Short mmCIF file of C-alpha atoms in Angstrom, two decimals:
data_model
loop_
_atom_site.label_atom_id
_atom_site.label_comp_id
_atom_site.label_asym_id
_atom_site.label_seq_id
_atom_site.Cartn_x
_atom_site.Cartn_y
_atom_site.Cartn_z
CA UNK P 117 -48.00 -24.13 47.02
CA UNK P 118 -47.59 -25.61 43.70
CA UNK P 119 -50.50 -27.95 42.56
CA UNK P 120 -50.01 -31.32 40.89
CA UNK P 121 -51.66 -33.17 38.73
CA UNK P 122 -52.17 -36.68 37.82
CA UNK P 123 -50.75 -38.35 34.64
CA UNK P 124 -52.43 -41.72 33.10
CA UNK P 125 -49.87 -43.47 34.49
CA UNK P 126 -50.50 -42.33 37.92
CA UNK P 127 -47.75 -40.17 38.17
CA UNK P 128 -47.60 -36.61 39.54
CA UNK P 129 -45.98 -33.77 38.13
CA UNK P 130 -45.35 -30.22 38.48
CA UNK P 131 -47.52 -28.08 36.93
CA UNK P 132 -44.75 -25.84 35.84
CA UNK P 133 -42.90 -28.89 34.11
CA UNK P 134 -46.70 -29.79 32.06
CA UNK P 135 -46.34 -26.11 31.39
CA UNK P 136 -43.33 -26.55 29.84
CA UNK P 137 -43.92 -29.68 28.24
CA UNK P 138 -46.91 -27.95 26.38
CA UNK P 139 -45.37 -24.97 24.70
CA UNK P 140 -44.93 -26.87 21.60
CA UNK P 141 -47.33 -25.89 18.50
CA UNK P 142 -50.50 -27.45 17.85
CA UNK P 143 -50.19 -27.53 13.71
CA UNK P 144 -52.88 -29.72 11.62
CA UNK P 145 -53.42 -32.15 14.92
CA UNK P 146 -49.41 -32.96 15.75
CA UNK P 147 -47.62 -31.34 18.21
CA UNK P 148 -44.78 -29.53 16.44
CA UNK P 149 -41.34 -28.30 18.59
CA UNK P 150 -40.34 -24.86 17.52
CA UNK P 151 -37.20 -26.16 17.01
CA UNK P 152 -38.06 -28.07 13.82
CA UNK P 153 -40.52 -25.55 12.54
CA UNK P 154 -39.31 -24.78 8.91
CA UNK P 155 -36.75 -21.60 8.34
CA UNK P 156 -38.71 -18.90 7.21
CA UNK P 157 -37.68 -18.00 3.61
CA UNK P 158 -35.46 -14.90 2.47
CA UNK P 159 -36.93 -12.38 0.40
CA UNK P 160 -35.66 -13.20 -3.34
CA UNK P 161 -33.23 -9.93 -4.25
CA UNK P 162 -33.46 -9.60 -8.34
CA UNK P 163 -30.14 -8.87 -9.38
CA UNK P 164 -29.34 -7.16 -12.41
CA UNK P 165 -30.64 -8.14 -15.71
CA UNK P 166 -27.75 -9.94 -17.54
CA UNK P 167 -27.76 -7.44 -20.43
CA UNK P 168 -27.15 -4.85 -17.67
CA UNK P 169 -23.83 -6.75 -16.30
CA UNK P 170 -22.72 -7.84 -19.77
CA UNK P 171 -22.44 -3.92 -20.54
CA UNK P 172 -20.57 -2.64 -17.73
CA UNK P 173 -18.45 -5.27 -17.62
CA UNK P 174 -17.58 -4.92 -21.41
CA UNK P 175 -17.22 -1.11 -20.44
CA UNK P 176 -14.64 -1.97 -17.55
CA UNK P 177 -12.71 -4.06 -19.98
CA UNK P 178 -12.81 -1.36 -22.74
CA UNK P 179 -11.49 1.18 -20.37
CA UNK P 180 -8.97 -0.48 -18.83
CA UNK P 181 -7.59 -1.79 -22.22
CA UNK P 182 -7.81 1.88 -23.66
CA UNK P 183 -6.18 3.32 -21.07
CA UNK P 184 -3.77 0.73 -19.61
CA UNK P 185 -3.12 -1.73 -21.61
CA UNK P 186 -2.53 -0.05 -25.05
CA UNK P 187 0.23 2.34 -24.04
CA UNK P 188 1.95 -0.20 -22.52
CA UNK P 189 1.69 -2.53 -25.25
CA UNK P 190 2.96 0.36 -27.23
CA UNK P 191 6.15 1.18 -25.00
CA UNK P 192 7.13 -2.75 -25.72
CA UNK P 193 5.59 -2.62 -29.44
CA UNK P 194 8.52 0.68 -29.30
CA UNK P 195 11.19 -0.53 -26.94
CA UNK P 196 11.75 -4.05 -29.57
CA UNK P 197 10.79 -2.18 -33.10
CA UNK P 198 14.24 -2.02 -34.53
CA UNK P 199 14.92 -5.65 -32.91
CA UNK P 200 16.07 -7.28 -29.77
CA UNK P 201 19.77 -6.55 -30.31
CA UNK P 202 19.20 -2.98 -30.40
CA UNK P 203 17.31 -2.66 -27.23
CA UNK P 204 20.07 -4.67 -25.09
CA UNK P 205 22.17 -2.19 -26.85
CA UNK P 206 20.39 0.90 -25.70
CA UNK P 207 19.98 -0.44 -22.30
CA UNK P 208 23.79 -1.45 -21.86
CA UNK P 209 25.04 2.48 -22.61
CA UNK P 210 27.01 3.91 -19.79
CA UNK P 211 24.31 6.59 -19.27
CA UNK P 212 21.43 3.89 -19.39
CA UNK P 213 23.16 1.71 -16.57
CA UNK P 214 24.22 4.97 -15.02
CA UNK P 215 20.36 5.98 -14.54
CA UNK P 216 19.44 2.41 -13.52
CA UNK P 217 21.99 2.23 -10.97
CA UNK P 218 20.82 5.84 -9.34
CA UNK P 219 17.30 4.57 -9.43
CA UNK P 220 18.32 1.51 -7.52
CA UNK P 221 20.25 3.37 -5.05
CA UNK P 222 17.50 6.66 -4.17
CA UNK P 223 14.89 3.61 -3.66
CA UNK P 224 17.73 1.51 -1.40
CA UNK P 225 18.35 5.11 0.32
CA UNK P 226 14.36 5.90 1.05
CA UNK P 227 12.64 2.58 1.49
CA UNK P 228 14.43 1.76 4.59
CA UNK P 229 14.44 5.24 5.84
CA UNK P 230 10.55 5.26 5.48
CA UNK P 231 9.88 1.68 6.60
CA UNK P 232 11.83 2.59 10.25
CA UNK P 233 10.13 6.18 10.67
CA UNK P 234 6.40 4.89 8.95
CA UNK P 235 6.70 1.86 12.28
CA UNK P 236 7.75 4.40 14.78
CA UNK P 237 5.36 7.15 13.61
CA UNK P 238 2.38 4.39 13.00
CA UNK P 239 3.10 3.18 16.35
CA UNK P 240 3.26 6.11 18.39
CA UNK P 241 -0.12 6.93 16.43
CA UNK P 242 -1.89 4.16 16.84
CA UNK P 243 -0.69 3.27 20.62
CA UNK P 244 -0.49 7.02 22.31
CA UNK P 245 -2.37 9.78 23.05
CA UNK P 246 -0.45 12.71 23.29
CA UNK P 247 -0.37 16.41 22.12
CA UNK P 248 0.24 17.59 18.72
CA UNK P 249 -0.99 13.84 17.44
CA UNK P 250 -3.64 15.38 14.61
CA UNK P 251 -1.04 17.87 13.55
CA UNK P 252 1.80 15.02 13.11
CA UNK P 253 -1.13 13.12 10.95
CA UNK P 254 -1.57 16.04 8.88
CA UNK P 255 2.43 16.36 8.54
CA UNK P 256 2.52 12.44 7.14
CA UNK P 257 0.15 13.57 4.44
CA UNK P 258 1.72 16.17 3.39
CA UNK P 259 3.65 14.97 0.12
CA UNK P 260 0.03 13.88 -0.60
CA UNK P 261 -1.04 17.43 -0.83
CA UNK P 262 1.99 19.17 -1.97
CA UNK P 263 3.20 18.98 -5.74
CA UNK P 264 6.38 17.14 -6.22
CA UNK P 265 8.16 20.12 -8.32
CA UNK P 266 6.97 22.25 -5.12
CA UNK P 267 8.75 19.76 -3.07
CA UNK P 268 11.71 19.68 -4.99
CA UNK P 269 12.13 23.73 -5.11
CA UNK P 270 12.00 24.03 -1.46
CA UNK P 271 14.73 22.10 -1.41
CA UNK P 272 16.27 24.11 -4.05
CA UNK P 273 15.75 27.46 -2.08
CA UNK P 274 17.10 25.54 0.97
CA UNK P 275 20.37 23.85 0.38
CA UNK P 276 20.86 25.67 -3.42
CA UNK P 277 23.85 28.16 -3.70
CA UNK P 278 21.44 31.41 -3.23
CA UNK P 279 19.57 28.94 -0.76
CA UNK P 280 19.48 29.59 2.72
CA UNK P 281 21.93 27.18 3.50
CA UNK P 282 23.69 27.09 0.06
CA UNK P 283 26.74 29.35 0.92
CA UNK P 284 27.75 27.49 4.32
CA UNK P 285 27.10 24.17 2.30
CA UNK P 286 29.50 25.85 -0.53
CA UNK P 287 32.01 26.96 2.00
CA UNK P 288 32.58 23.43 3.45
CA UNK P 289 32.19 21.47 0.64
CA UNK P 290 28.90 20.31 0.77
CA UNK P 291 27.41 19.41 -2.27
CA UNK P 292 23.35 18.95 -1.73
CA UNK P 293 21.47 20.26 -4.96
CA UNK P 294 22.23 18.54 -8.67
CA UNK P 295 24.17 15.87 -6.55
CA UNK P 296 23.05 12.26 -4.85
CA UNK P 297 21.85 14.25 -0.88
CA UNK P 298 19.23 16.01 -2.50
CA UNK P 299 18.36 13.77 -5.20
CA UNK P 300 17.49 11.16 -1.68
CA UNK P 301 15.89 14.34 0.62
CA UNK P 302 13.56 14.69 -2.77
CA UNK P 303 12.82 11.10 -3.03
CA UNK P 304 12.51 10.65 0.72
CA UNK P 305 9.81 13.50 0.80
CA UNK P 306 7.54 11.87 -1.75
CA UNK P 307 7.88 8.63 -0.54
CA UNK P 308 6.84 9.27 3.72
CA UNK P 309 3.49 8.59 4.00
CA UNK P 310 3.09 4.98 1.91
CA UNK P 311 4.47 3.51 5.20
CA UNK P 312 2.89 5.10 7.52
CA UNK P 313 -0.70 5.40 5.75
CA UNK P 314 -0.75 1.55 5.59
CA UNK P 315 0.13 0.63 9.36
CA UNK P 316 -1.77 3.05 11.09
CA UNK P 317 -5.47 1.85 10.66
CA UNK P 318 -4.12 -1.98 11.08
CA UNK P 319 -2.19 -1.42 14.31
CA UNK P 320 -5.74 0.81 15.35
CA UNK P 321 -7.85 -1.92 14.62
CA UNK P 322 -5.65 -4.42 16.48
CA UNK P 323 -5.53 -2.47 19.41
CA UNK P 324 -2.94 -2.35 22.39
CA UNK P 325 -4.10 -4.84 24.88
CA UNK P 326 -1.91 -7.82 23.38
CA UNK P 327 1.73 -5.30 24.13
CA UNK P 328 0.35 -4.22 27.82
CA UNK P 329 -0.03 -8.11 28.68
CA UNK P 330 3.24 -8.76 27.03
CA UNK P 331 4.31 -6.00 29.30
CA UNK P 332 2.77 -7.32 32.40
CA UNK P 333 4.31 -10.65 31.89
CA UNK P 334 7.78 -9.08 31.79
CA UNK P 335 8.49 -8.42 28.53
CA UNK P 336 10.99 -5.57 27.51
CA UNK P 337 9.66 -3.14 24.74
CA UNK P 338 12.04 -4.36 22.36
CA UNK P 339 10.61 -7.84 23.39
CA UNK P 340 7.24 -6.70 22.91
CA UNK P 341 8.10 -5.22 19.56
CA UNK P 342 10.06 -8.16 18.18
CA UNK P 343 7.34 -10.94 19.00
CA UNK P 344 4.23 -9.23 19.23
CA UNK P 345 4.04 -5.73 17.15
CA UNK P 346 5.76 -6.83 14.10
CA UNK P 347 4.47 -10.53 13.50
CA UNK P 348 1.13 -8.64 13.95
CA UNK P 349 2.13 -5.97 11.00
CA UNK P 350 4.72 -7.76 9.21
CA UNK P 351 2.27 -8.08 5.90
CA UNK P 352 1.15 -4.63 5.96
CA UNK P 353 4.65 -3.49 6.45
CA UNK P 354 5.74 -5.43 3.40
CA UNK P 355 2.62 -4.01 1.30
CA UNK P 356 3.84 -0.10 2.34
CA UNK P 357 7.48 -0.97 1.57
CA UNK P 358 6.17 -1.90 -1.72
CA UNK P 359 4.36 0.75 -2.30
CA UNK P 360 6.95 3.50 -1.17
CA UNK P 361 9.90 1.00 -3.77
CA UNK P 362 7.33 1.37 -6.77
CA UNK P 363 7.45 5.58 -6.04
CA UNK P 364 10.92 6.01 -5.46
CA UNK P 365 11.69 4.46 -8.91
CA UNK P 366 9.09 6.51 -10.73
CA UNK P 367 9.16 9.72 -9.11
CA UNK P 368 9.73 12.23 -11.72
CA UNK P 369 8.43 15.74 -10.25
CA UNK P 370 10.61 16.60 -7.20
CA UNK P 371 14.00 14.70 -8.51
CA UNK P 372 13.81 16.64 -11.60
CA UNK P 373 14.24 19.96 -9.94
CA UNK P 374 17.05 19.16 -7.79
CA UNK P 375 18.91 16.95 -10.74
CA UNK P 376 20.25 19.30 -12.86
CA UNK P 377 20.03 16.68 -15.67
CA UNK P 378 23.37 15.55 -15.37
CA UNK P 379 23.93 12.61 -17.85
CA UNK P 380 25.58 9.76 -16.02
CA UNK P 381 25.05 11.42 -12.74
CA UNK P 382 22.01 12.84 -11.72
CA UNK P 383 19.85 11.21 -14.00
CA UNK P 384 17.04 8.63 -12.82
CA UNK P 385 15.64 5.73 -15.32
CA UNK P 386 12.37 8.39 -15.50
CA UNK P 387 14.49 11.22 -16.44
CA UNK P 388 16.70 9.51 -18.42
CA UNK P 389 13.31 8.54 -20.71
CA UNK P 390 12.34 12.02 -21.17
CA UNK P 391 16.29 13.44 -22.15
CA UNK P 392 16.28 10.39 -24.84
CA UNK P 393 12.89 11.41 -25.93
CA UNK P 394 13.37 14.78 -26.11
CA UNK P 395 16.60 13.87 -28.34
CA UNK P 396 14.19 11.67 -30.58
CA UNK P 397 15.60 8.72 -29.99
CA UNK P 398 12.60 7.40 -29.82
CA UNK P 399 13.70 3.71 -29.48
CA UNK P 400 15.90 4.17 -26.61
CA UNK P 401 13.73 6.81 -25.18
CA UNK P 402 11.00 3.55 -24.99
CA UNK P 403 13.72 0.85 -24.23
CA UNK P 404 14.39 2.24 -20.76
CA UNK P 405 10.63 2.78 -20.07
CA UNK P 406 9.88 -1.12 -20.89
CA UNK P 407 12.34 -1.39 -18.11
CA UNK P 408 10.73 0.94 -15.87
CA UNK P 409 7.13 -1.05 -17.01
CA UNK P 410 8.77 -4.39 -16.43
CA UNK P 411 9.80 -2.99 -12.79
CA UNK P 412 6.30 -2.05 -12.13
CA UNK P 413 4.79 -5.17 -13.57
CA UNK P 414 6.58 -7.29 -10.70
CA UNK P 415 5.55 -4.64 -8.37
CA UNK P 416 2.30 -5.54 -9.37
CA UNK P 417 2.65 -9.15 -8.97
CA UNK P 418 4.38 -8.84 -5.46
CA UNK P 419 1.57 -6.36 -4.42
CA UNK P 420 -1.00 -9.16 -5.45
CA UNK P 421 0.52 -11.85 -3.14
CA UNK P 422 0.98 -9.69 -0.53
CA UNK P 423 -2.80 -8.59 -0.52
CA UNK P 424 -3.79 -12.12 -0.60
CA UNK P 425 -1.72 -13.20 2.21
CA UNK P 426 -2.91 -10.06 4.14
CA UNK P 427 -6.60 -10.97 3.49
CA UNK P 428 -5.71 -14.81 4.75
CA UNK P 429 -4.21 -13.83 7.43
CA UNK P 430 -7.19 -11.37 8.55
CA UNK P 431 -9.65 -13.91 7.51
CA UNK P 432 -8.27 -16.10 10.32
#
């Protein structure tokens, strides 16, 4: 039986409830509530002394102006040194246009081809457990650990005209090596895992319970794709896409094997640079590069946005 007690006022009360009443502190006389008792202070963290910061961020910018930003000053200090009229010249040749417009193509030919099988392999990843799912992980990275030139002569030995496929190929016309197919198989190889790489830790950490209630609700899978998957990955698919564009158009390695250096043909805006070099024209030779560096300085810039965007949208 609980015991009361009597109040000044002649009122009872439990003696659990004067229990409770009294838990606040006694401090210098005045009962004070421990919910306005004072926040206890933070250790003070000493940062670095400002002499410290000053130098490595005077080394950063030393570095990254030494290795960066000088040489591609220089390639525009190169491309415009005999005058603006003679670099719209060297960049309107027929073999200059010819090397842009290959460049332009391989990267139309790869992106997309990438962007559909980076989703599917990304989702299938990310949403499935099934056999062989560690050794299709390891196959994504594999241009990662594979030299380009290495790529480029298995696909030499493969489709060439002493290739294992080269004299059927030969027989019916085919025309894969030093020609536009393997020039895109080459270009395709490098370019696989930018894709892939960037959806498969986002659609991990997102998980799979928003598709199975999309599912539950009736949804078809293309349904479930089309309003839930991609809204969910449409930024990271943009930032791969950009990624894989910026390689295709500077991939040098694997598309020189398979080229045959073929002026007006075969020749890429990188391998173009290096046959105009090697020729000592010099000022051409850097013209075509400024393009190349102008290409990858809006890559750059798109890649910026898109991270920003990516981080708002995360953020929320």
């Amino acid at each position: 039986m609980e015991s009361k007690t009597l109040h000044p006022a002649g009122l009872t009360a439990d003696m659990t409830t004067i229990e409770l009443m009294a838990e606040p502190l006694r401090a210098g006389g005045w009962l004070v509530s421990e919910a306005y008792a004072p926040p206890a202070r933070r250790p003070r963290t000493r940062g670095a002394p400002p002499l410290v910061r000053r130098l490595l961020i005077a080394s950063a910018v030393a570095y990254f102006a030494l290795v960066v930003l000088t040489p591609l000053v220089a390639v525009f200090y190169e491309a415009f040194r005999k005058g603006a009229e003679f670099y719209l010249a060297s960049l309107s040749e027929p073999d200059a246009l010819a090397a842009v417009r290959l460049t332009l193509i391989l990267a139309l030919i790869a992106v997309p081809l990438n962007l559909v099988f980076g989703v599917a392999a990304a989702w299938a990843i990310a949403k499935f457990e099934f056999r062989g799912k560690s050794l299709l992980v390891s196959l994504i990275d594999l241009p990662f650990a594979v030299s380009p030139v290495i790529a480029g002569l298995i696909y030499v030995l493969m489709f060439g005209l002493q290739g294992w496929l080269g004299p059927w190929l030969s027989a019916h016309g085919i025309k894969v090596i030093f020609a536009l197919p393997g020039l895109a198989l080459a270009t395709i190889f490098v370019t696989v895992p930018f894709v892939a790489r960037e959806l498969i830790p986002l659609m991990e950490s997102q998980g799979k319970d928003e598709e199975e209630a999309a599912l539950v609700l009736g949804a078809s899978g293309w349904q479930t794709f089309r309003r839930v998957t991609l809204p969910n990955i449409k930024w990271g698919l943009v930032y791969g896409a950009i990624l894989c564009n910026a390689r295709a158009m500077g991939e040098f390695g694997a598309v020189s094997v398979v080229s045959g250096h073929i002026r007006g043909e075969t020749n890429t805006m990188p391998l173009q640079v290096e046959i105009l070099y090697n020729e000592y024209n010099f000022v051409a030779a850097f013209a075509v590069a400024s393009l190349l560096a102008l290409l990858a300085l809006v890559t750059l810039v798109v890649k910026t946005i898109v991270e920003a965007r990516t981080h708002e949208v995360s953020a929320r």
